[in-house]
mmCIF file of N, CA and C in Angstrom:
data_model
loop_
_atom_site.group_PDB
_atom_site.id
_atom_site.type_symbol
_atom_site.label_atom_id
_atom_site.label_comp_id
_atom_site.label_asym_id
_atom_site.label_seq_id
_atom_site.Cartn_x
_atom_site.Cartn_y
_atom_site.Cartn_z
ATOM 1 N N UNK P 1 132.763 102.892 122.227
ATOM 2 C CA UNK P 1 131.711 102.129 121.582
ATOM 3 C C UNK P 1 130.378 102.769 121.934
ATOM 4 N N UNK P 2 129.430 103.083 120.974
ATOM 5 C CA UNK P 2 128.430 103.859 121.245
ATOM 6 C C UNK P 2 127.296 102.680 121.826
ATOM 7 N N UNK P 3 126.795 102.993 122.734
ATOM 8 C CA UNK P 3 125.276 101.981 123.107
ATOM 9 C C UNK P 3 124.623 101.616 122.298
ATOM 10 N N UNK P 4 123.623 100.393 122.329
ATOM 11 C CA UNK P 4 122.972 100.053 121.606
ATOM 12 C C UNK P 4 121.437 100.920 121.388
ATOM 13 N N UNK P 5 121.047 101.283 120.076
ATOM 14 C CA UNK P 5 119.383 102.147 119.616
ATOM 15 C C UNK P 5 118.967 101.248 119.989
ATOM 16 N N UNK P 6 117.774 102.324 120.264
ATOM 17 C CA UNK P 6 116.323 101.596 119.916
ATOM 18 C C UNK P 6 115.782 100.968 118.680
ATOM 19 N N UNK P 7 116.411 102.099 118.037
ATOM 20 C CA UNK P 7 116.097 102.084 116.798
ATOM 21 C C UNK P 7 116.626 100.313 116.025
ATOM 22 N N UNK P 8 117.370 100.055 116.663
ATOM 23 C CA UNK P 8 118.404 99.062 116.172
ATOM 24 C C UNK P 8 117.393 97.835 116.595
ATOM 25 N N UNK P 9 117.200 97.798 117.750
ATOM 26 C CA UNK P 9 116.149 96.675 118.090
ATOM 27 C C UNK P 9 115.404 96.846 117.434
ATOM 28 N N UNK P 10 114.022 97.607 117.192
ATOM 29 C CA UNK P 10 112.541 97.909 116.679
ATOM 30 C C UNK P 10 113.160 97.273 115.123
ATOM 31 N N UNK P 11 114.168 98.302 114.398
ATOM 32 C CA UNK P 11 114.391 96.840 113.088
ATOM 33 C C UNK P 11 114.929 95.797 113.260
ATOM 34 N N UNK P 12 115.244 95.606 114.015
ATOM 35 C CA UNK P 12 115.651 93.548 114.153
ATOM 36 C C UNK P 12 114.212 93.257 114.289
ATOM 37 N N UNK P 13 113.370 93.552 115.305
ATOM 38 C CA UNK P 13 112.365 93.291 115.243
ATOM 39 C C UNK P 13 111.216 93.397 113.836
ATOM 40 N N UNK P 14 111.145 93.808 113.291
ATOM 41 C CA UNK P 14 110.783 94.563 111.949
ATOM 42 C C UNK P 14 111.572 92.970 110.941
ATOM 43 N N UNK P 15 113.196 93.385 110.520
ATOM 44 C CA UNK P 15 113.608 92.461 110.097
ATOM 45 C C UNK P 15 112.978 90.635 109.937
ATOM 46 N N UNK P 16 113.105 90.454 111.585
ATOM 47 C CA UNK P 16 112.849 89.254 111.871
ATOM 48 C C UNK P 16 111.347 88.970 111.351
ATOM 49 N N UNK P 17 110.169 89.550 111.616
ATOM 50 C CA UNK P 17 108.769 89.830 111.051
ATOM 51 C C UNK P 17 108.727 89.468 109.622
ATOM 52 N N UNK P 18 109.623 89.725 108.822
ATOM 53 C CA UNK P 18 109.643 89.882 107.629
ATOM 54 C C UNK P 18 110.250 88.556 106.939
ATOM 55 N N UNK P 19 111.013 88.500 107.374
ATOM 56 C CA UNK P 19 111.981 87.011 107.152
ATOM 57 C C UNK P 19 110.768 85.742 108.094
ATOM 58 N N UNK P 20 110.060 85.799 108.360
ATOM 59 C CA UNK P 20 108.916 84.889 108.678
ATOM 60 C C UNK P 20 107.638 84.979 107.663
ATOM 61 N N UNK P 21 107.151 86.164 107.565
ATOM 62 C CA UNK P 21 106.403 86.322 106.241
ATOM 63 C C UNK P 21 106.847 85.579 104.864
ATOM 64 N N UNK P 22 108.290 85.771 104.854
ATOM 65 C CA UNK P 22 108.815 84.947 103.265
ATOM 66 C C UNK P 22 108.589 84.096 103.864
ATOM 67 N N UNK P 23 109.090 83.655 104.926
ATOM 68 C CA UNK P 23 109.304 82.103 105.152
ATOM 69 C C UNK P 23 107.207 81.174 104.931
ATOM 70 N N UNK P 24 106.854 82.159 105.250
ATOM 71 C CA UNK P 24 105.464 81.807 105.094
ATOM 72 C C UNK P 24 104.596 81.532 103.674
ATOM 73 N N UNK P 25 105.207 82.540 102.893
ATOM 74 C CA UNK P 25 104.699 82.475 101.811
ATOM 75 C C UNK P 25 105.583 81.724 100.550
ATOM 76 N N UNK P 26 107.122 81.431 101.287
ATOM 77 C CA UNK P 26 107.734 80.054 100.517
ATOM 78 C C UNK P 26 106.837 78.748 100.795
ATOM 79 N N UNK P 27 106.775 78.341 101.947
ATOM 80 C CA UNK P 27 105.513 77.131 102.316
ATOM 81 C C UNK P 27 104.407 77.209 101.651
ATOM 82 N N UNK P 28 103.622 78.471 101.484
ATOM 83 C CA UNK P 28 102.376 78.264 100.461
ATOM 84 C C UNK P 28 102.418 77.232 99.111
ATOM 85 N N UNK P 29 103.739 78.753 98.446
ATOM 86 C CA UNK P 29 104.266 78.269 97.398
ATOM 87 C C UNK P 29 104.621 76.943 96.648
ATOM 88 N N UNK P 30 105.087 76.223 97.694
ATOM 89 C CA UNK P 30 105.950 75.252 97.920
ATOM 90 C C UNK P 30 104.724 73.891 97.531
ATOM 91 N N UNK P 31 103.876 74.055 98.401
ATOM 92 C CA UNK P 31 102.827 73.042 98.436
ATOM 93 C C UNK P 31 101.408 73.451 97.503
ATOM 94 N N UNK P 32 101.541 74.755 97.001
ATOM 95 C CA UNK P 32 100.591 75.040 95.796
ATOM 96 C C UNK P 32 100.656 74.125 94.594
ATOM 97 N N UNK P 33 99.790 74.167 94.275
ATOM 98 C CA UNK P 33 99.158 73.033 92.782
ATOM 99 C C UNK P 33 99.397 73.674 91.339
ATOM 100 N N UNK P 34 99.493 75.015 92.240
ATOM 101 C CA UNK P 34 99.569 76.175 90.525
ATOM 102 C C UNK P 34 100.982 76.632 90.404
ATOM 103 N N UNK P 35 100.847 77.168 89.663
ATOM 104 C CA UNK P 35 102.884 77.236 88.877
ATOM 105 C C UNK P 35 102.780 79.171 90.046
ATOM 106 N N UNK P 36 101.990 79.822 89.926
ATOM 107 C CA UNK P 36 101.662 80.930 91.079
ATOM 108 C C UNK P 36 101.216 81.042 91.874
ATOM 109 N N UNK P 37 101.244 81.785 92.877
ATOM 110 C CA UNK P 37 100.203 81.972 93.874
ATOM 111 C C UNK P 37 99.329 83.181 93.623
ATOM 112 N N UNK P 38 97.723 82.904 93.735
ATOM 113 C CA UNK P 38 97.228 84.058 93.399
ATOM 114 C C UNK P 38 96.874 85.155 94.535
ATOM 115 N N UNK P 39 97.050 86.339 94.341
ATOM 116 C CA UNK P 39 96.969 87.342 94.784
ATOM 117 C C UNK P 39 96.237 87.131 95.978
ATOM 118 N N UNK P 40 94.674 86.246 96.226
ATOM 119 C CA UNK P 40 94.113 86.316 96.814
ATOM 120 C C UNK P 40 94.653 85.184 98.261
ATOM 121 N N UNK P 41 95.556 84.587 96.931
ATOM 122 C CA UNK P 41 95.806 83.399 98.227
ATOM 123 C C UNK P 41 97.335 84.193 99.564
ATOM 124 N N UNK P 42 98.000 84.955 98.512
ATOM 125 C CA UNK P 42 99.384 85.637 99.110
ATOM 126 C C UNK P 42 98.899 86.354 99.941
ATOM 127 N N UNK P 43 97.034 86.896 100.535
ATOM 128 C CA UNK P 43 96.650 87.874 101.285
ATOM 129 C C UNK P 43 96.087 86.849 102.314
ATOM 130 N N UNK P 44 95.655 85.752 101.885
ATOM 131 C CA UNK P 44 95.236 84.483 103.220
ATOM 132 C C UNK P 44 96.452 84.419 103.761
ATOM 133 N N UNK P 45 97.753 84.351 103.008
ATOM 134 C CA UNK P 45 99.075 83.333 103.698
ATOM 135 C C UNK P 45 99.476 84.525 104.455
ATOM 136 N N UNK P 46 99.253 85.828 104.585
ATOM 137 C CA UNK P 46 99.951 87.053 105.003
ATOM 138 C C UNK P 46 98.757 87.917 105.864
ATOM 139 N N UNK P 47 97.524 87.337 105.796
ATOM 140 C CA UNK P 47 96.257 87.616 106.956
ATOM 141 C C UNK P 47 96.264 88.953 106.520
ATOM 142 N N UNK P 48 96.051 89.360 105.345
ATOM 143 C CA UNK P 48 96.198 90.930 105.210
ATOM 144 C C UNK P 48 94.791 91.585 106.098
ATOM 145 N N UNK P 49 93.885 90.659 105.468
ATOM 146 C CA UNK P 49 92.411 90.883 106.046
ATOM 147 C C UNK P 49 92.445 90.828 107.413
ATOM 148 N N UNK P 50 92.939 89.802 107.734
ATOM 149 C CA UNK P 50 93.243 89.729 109.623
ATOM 150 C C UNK P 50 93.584 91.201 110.009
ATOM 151 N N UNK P 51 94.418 91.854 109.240
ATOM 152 C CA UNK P 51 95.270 92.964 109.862
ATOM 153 C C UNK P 51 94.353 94.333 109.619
ATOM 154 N N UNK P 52 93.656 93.957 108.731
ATOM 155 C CA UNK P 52 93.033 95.230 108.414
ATOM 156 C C UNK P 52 91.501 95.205 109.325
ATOM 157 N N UNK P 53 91.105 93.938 109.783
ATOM 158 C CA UNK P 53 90.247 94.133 110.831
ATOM 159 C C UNK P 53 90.374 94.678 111.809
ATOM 160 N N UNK P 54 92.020 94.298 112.364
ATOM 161 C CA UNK P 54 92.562 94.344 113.327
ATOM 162 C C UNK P 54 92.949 96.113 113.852
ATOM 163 N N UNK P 55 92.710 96.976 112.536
ATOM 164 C CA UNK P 55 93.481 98.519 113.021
ATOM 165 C C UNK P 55 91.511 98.829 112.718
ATOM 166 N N UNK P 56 90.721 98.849 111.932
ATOM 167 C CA UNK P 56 89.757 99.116 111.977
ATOM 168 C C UNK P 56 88.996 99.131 113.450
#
């Protein structure tokens, strides 16, 4: 049986990140007033701006 990667963790980790993001932006969805979510709102629910302050 070969050991466990790194590589294998860092995407579970990755994975899991991601499967919280949907889960985040189903809740928007969910409780939105509009039949979509607009672009601007899918970048509040996902802090795109947060993130891009954040490497700047």
């Amino acid at each position: 049986m070969a050991p466990p990667s790194t590589t294998t963790v860092q995407d579970d980790h990755v994975a899991l990140a991601e499967i919280e993001l949907c889960g985040e932006l189903m809740i928007a969805a969910s409780a939105a007033h509009e039949e979509r979510l607009s672009a601007d709102r899918i970048d509040e629910v996902l802090m795109v701006a947060a993130e891009r302050t954040r490497r700047q």
